[in-house]
Coordinates of C-alpha atoms in Angstrom, one line a residue:
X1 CA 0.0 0.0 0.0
X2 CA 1.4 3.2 -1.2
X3 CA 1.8 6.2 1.1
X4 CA 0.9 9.6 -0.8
X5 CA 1.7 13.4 0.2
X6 CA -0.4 15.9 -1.6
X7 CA 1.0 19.6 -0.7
X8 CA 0.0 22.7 -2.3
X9 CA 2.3 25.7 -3.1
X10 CA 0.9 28.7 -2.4
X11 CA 1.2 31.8 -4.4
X12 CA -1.2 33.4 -5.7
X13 CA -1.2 36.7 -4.3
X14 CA -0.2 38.5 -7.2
X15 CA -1.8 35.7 -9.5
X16 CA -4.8 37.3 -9.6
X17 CA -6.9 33.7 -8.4
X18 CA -6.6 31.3 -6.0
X19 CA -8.3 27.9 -5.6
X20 CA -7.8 26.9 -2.2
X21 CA -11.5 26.7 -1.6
X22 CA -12.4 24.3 -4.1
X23 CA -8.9 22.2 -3.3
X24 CA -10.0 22.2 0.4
X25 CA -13.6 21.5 -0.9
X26 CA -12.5 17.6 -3.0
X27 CA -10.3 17.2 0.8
X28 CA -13.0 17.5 3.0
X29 CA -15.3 15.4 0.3
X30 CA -13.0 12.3 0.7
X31 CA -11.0 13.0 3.9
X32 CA -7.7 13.5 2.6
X33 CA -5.4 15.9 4.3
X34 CA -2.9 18.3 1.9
X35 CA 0.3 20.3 3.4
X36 CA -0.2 24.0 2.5
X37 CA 3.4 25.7 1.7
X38 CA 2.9 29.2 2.2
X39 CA 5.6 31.6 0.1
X40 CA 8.0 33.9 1.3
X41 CA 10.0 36.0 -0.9
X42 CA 13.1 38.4 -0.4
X43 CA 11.2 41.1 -2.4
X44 CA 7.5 40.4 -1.4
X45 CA 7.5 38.5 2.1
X46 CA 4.0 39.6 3.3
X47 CA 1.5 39.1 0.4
X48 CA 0.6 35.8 0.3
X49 CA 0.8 35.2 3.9
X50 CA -1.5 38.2 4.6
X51 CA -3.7 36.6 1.9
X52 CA -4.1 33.3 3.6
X53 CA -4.4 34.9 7.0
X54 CA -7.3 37.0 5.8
X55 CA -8.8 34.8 3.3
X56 CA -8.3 31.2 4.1
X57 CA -6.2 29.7 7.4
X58 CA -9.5 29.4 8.8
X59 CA -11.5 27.4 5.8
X60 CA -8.4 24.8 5.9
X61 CA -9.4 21.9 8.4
X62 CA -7.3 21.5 11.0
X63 CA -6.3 17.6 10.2
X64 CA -4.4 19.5 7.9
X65 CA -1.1 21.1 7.3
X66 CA 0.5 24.6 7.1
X67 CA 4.1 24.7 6.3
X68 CA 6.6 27.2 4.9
X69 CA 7.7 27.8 0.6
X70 CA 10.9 29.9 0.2
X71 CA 11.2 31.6 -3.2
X72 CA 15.0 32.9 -2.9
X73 CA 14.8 35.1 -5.5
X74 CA 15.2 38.8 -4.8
X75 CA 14.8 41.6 -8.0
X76 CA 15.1 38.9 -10.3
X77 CA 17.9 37.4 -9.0
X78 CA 18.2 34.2 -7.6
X79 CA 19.6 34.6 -3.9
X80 CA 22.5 32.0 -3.6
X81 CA 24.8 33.2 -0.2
X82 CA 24.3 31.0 2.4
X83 CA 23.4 34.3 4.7
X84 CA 21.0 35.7 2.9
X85 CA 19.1 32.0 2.6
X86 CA 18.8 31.3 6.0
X87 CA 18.0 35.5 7.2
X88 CA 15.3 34.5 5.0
X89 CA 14.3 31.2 6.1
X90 CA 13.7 32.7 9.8
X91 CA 11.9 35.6 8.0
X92 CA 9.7 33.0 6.7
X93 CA 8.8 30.9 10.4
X94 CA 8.9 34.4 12.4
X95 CA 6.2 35.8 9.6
X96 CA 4.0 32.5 10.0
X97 CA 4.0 32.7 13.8
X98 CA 2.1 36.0 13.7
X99 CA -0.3 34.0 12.4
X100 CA 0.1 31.2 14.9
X101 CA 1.5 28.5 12.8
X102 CA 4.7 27.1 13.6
X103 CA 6.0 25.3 10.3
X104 CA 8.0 21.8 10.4
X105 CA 7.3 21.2 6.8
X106 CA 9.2 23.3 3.9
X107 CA 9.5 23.6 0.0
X108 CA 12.4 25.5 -1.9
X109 CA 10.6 27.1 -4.8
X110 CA 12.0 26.3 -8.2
X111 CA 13.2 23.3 -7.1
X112 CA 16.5 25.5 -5.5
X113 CA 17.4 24.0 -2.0
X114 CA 20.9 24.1 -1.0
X115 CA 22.8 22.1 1.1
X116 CA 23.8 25.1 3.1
X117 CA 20.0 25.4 4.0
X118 CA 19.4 22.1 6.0
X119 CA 21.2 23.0 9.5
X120 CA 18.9 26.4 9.4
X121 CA 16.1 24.6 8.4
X122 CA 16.8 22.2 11.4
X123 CA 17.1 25.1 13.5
X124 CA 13.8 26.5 13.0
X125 CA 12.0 23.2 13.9
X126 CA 11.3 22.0 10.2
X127 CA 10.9 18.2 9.9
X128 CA 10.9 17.4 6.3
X129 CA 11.5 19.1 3.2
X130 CA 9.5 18.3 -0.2
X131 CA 11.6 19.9 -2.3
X132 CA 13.2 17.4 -4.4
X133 CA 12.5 16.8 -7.9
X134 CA 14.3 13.5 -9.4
X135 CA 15.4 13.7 -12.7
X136 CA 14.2 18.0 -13.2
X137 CA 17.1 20.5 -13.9
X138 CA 16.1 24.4 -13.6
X139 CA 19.5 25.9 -15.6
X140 CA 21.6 27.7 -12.8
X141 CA 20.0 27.0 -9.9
X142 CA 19.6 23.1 -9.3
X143 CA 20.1 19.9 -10.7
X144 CA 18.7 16.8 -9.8
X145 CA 19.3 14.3 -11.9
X146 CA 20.2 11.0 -10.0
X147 CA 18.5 11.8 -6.9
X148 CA 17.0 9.0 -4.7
X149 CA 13.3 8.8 -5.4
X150 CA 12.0 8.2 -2.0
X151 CA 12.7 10.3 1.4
X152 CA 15.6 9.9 2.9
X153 CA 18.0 11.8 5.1
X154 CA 20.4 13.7 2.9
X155 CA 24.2 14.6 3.9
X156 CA 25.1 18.2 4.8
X157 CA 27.0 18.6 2.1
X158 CA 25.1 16.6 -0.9
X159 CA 22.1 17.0 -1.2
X160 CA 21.5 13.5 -3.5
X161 CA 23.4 11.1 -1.0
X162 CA 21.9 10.0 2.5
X163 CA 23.5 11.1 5.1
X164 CA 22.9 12.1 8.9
X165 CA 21.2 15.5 8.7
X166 CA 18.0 14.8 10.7
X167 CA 15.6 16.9 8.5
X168 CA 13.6 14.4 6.0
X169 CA 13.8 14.8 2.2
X170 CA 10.7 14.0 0.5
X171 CA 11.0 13.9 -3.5
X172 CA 8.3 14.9 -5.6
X173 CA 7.6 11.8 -8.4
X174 CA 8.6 12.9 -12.0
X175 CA 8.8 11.5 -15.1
X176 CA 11.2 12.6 -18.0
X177 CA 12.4 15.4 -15.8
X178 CA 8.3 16.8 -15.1
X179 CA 7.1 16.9 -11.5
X180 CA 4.2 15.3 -10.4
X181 CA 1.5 18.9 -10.4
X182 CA -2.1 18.6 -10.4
X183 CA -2.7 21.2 -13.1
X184 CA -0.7 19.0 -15.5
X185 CA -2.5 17.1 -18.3
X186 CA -4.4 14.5 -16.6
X187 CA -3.0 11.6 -18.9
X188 CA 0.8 12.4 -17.8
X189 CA -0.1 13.1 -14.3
X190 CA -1.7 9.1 -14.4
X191 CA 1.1 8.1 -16.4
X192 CA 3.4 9.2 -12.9
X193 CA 1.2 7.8 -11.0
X194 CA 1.8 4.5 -12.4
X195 CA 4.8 4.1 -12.5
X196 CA 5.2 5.2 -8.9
X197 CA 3.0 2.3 -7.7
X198 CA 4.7 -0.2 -9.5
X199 CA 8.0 0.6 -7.5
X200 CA 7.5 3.0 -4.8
X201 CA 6.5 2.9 -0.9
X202 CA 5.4 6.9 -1.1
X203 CA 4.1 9.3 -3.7
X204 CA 4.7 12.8 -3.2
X205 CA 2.4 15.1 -5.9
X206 CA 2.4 18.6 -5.7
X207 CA -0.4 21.9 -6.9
X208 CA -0.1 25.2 -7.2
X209 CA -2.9 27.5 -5.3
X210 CA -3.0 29.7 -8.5
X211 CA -3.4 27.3 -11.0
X212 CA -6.7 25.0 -11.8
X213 CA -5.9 21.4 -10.4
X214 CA -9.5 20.7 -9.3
X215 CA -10.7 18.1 -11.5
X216 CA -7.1 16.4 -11.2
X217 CA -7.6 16.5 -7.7
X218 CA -10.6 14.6 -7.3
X219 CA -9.5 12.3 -10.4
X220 CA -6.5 11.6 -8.4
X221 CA -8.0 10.9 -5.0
X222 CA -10.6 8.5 -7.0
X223 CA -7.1 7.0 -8.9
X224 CA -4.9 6.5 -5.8
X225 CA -7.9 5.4 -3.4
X226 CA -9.2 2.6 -6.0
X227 CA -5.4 1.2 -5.5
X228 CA -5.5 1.1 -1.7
X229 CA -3.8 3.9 -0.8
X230 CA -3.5 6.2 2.1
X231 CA -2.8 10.0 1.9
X232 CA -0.9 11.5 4.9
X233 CA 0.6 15.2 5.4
X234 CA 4.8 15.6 5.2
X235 CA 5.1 15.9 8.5
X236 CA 3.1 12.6 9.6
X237 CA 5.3 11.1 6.8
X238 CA 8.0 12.4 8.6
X239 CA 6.7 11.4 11.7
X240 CA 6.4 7.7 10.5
X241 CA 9.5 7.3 8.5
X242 CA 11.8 4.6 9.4
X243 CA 14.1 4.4 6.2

């Protein structure tokens, strides 16, 4: 029986939509939690935090998750000095505590975690990150081609080999170097699917609040339920993991 992590990215603040409501909506229909990664940015920390504080913390059930998305990108530029990631990693959890969440789950945006990150991410209290995207290359920032396809705990100083950190990488599942997104095209999204359940213990899939998932969604809950499986938030995966 498969194991699958459904977390949204949220970002739509300056998207000009949002469909958290009708995400929330198929989640409540067929009991399934999700893991909502709220974005932080270098040049726009506030928006999308405010948004969900005003708009929608309190229509997510609380069997749910709220955890912290980085996008370390700053005028354009993407934000590489370890200093400068982890002054805005604690931005990130001090902004989320005004609004009483404490994060222990955390996505990199564009794929772009750094090693440097995991000891500051382990110092804020984060448990597991879902960052990782076998196979998907985003040209001068990251590359993860040959990374492990299930969690694991990665090394301080590589990313793609297990290690001792104690934070808990959770890779997205791709296919010829695509993550796993519910506002794909439904037939490529299955086709991941598949091929996850023939050899994996734990699908991670991903959404983006800004972009129209919600057929998908149910589609997938229908998919993945029909096979026996069970849908859990990163940090109860976390919480679980033995590997």
């Amino acid at each position: 029986m498969a194991t699958v992590v459904v977390s949204v990215d949220c970002a739509a603040a300056n998207q000009g939509q949002c469909y958290t409501p009708e995400l929330v909506r198929v989640a409540e229909e067929f009991h399934v939690p999700m893991t909502w990664l709220i974005t932080v940015s270098a040049s726009d920390p506030m928006s999308n935090i405010m948004l969900y504080h005003r708009e929608y913390l309190h229509r997510i059930p609380s069997w749910h998750e709220i955890g912290l998305r980085v996008h370390f990108q700053s005028n354009g530029n993407y934000i590489t000095e370890e200093r400068e990631r982890a002054m805005l990693i604690q931005e990130g959890k001090d902004l989320l505590k005004q609004c009483h969440v404490k994060p222990t789950a955390f996505r990199a945006a564009d794929y772009a975690l750094q090693a440097s990150d995991l000891r500051y991410l382990e110092d804020i209290g984060i448990m597991v990150d879902g960052t990782p995207a076998p196979g998907v290359v985003v040209e001068g920032k990251v590359d993860w081609s040959n990374a492990p396809v299930q969690p694991y705990h990665p090394a301080y100083d590589d990313l793609k080999a297990q290690g001792n950190a104690r934070l808990l990488l959770v890779p997205l599942a791709t296919h010829e170097g695509q993550a796993a997104y519910l506002d794909m095209e439904w037939d490529f999204l299955q086709t991941i699917m598949e091929r996850y359940l023939q050899q994996s213990s734990v699908i991670s899939i991903a959404a983006h609040d800004w972009a129209n998932g919600v057929a998908n969604w149910r589609r997938c809950v229908q998919f993945l339920r029909g096979r026996g499986c069970r849908f859990v938030t990163l940090s109860q995966l976390a919480s679980e993991w033995g590997g």
